[in-house]
CSV table of C-alpha atoms in Angstrom, one decimal:
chain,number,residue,atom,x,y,z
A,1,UNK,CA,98.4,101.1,129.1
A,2,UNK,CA,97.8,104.0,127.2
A,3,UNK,CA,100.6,103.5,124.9
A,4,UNK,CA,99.2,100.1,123.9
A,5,UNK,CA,95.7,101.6,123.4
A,6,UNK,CA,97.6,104.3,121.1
A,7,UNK,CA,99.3,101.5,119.7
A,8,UNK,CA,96.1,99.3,119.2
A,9,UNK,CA,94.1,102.4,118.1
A,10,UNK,CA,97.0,102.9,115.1
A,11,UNK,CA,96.7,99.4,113.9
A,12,UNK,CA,92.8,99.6,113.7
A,13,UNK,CA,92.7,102.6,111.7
A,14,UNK,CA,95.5,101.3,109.5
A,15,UNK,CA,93.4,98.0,109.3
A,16,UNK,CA,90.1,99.8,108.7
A,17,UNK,CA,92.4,101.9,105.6
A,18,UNK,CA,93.5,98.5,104.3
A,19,UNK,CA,89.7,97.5,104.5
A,20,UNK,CA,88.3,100.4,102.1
A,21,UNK,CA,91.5,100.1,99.9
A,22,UNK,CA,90.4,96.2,99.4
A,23,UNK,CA,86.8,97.2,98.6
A,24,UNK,CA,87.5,100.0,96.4
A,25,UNK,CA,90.1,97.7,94.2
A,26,UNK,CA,86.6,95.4,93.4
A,27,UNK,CA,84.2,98.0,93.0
A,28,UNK,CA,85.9,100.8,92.0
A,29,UNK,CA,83.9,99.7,88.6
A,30,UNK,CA,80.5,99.0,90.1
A,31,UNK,CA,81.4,95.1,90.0
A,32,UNK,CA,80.9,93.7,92.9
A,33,UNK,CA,83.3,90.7,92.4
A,34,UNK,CA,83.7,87.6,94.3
A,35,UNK,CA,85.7,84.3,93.8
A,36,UNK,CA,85.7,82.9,90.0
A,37,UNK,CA,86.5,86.5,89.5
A,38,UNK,CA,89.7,88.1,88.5
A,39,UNK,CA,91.5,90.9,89.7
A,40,UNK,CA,92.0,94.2,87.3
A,41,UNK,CA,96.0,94.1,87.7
A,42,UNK,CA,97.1,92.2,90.2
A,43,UNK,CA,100.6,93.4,89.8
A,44,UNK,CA,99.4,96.4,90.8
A,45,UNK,CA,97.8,95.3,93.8
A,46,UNK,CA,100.8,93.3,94.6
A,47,UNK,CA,103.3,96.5,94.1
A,48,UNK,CA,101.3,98.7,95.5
A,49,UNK,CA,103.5,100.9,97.7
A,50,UNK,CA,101.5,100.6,100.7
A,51,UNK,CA,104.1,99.0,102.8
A,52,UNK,CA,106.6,102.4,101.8
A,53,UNK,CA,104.1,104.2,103.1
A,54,UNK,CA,103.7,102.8,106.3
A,55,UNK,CA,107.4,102.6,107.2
A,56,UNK,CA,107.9,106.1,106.5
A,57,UNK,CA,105.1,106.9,108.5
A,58,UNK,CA,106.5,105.0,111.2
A,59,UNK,CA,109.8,106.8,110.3
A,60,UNK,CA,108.1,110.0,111.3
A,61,UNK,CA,106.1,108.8,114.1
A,62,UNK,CA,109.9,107.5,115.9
A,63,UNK,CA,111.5,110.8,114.7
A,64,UNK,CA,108.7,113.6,115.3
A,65,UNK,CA,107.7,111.6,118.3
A,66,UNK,CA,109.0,108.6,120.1
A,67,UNK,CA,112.8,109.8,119.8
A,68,UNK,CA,112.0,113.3,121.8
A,69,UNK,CA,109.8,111.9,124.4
A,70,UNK,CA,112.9,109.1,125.1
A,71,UNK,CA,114.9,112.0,125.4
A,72,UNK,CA,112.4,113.9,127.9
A,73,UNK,CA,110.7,116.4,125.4
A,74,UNK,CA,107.2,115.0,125.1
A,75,UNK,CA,105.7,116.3,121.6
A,76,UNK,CA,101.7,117.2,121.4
A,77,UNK,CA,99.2,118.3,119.7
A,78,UNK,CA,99.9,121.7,121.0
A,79,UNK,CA,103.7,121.9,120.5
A,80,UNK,CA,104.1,119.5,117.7
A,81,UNK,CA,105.2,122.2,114.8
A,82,UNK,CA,107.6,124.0,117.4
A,83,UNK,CA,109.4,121.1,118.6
A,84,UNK,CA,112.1,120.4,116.1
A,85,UNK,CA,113.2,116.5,115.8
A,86,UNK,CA,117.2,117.9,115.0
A,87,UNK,CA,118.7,121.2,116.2
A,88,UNK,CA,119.4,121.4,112.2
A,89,UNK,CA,115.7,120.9,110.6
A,90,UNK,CA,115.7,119.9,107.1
A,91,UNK,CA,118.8,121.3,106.1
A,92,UNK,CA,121.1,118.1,106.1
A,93,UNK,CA,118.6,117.0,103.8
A,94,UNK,CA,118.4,119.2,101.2
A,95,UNK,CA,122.3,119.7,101.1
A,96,UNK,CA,123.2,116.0,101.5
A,97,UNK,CA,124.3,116.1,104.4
A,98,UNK,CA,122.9,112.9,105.8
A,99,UNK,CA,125.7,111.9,108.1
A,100,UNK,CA,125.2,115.0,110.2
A,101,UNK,CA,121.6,113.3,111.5
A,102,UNK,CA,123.9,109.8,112.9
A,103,UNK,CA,126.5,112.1,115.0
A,104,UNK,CA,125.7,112.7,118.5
A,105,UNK,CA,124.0,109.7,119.5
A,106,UNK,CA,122.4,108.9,122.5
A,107,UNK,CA,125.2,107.3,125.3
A,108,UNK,CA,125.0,104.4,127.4
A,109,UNK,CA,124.7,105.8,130.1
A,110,UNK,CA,121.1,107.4,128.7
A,111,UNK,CA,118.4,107.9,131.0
A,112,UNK,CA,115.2,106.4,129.3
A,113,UNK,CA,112.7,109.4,129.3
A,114,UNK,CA,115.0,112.1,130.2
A,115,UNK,CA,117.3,114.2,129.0
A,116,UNK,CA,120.4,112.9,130.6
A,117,UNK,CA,122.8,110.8,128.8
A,118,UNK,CA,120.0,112.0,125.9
A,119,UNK,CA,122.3,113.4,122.4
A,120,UNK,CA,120.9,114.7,119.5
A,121,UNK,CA,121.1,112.0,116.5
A,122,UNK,CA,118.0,111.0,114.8
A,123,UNK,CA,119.0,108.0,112.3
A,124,UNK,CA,121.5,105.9,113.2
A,125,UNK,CA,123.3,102.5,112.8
A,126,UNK,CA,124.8,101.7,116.9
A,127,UNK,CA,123.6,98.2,116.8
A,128,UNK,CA,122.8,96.1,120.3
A,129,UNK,CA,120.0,97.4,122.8
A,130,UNK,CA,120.2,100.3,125.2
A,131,UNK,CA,121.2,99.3,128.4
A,132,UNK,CA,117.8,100.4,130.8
A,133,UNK,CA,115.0,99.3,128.0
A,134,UNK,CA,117.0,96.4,126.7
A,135,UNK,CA,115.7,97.0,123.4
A,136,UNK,CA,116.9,98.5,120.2
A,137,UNK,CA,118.2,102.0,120.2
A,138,UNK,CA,114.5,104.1,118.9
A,139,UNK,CA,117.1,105.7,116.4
A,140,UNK,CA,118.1,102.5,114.8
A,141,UNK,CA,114.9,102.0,114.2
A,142,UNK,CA,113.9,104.6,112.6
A,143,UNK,CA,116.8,104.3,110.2
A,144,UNK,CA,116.1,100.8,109.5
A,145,UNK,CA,112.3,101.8,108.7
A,146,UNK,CA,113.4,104.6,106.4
A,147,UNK,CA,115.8,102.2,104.2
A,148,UNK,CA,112.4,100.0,104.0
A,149,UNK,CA,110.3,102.5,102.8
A,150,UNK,CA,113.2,103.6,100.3
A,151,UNK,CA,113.9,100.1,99.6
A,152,UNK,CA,109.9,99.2,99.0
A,153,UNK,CA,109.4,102.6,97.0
A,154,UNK,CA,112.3,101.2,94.3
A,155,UNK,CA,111.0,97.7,94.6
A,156,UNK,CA,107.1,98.6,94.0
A,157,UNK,CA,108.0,98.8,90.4
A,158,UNK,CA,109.4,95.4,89.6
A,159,UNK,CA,106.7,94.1,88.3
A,160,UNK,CA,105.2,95.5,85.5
A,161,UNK,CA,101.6,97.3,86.1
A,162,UNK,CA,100.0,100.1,84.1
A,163,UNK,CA,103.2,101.9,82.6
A,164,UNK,CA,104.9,99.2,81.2
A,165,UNK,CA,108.1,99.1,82.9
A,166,UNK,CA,109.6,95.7,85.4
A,167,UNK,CA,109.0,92.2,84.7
A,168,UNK,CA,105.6,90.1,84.0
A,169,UNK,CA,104.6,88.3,86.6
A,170,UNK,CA,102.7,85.4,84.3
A,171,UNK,CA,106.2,85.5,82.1
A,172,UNK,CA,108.0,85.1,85.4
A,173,UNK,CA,106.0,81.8,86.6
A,174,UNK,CA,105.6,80.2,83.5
A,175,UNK,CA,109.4,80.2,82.4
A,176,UNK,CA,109.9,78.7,85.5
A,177,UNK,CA,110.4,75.0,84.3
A,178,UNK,CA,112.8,72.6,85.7
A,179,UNK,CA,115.8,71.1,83.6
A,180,UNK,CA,114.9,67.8,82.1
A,181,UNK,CA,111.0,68.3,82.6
A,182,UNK,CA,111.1,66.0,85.8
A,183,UNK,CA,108.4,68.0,88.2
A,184,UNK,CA,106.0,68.8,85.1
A,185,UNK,CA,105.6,71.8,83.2
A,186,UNK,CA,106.8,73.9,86.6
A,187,UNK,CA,104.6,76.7,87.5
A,188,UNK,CA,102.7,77.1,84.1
A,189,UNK,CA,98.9,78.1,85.3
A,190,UNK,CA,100.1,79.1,88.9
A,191,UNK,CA,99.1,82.3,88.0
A,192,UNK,CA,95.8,82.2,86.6
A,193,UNK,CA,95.0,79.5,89.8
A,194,UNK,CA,96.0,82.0,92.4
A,195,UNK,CA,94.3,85.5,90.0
A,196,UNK,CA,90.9,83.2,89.9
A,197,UNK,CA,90.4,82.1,93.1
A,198,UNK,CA,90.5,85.1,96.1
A,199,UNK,CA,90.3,82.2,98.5
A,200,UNK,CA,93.6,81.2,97.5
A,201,UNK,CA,95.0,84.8,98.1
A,202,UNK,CA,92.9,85.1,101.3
A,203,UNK,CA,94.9,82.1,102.5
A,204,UNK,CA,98.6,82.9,101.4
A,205,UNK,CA,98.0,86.4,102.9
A,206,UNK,CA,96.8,85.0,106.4
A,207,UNK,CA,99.1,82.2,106.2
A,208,UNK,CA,102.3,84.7,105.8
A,209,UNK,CA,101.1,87.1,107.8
A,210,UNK,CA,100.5,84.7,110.5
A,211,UNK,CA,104.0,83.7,110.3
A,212,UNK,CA,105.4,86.9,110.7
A,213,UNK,CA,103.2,88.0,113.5
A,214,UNK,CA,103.3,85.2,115.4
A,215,UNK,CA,107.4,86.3,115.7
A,216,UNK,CA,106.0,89.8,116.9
A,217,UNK,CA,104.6,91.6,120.1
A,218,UNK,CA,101.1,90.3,121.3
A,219,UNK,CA,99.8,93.0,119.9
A,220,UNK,CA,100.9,92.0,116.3
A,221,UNK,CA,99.0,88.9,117.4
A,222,UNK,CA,95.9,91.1,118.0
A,223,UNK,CA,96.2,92.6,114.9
A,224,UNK,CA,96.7,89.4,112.7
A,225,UNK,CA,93.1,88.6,114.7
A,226,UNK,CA,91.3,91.9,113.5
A,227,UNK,CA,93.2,91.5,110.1
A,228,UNK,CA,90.9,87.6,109.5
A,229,UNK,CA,87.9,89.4,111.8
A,230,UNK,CA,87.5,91.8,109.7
A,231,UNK,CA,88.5,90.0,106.2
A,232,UNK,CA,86.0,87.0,106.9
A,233,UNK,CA,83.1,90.0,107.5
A,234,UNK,CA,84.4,91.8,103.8
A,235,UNK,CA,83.7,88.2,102.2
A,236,UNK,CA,80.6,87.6,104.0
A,237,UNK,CA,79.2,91.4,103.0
A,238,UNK,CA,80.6,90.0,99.1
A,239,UNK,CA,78.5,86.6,99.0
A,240,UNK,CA,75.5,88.3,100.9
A,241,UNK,CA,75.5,90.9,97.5
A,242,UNK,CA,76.3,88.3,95.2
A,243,UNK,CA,73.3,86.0,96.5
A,244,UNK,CA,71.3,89.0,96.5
A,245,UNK,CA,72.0,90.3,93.1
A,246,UNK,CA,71.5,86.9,92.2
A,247,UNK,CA,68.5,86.3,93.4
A,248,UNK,CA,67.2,89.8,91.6
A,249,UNK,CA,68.4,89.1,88.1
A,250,UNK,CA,67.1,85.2,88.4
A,251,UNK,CA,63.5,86.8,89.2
């Protein structure tokens, strides 16, 4: 229980960040904008690297954390900058000696929250589940999660924002057109449909983020419900200025 109101309380205060990042993007400039309105850069918005972030965030929560306490060394607030995550600190890492973090994995025979069976390997690549939580080895994990944030770090710069370097996304869309000219002129205008209208982007984000929760942990699920709760209250807060402001200038 308490893991899952750590768990819940992490996702709130990652929703409540996500919350004051969207409201500063549309009134960073003292414009309080709302739909008919365009975005300053959506590329920017898009490639933000938000999601690198998080999964090395949640790389050092499974290292600095999660890993030790499987292993029977609980971390806290008073121990956490004693309590190394590998018996060899940083060095590996700045001598590039990554391999040495995979060797001396956990065994089989592990003992989930103890130290028996426990080894000393931090990122790792076993593959299947440990055999008492039937889930994936926490080291695994954290691998995977640090290849995303790497991965989403390099990939965040695709499209082209502010320094001029990936690819246009309007170029992208509108040389998208069909051989022959059968379906139209493709995907010219998608872009300026979708930049003008945050009610479209409200429901492609709800819409994919539905479908990958929905695959999750009910507490993805509760989080997909705070994510609308709280994005149908950032749009109501919008209109109410709008109408307000409105209603000010027209008098």
């Amino acid at each position: 229980m308490k893991i899952f109101i750590l768990e819940l309380f992490f996702y709130y205060f990652f929703l409540l960040y996500l919350y004051w990042r969207v409201g500063y993007i549309y009134n960073r400039n003292g414009n309080l904008a709302f739909l008919g309105s365009k975005m300053p850069n959506p590329a920017s918005i898009i490639t933000y690297p938000d999601s690198s972030e998080c999964s090395l965030a949640w790389t050092g929560h499974l290292v600095h954390v999660a890993i030790p306490g499987a292993r029977g060394e609980y971390v806290r607030w008073n121990n956490f900058l004693d309590v190394l995550p590998h018996p060899q600190g940083l060095g590996p890492l700045f001598t590039g000696q990554w391999n040495l973090y995979a060797q001396n994995p956990d065994s089989s025979s592990h003992l989930f929250g103890t130290s028996q069976g426990a080894g000393t390997a931090i990122l790792t690549l076993l593959g299947g589940f440990h055999p008492q939580t039937q889930s994936l080895w926490l080291t695994d994990i954290a691998h995977h999660h640090l290849a995303i944030a790497f991965i989403f770090l390099v990939a965040g710069h695709m499209y082209r924002t502010n320094f001029g370097i990936g690819h246009s996304m309007k170029d992208l869309l509108e040389a998208h057109i069909p051989p022959g000219g059968r379906l139209g002129r493709g995907h010219k205008g998608l872009y300026d449909t979708i930049n003008n209208s945050i009610h479209f982007q409200l429901g492609l984000a709800l819409a994919s983020l539905g479908v990958i929760t929905s695959l999750g942990s009910p507490t993805h699920v509760l989080f997909t419900c705070l994510c609308i709760h709280s994005t149908r209250l950032y749009y109501s807060k919008l209109h109410y200025i709008r109408i307000t402001n409105t209603s000010q200038g027209s008098s």
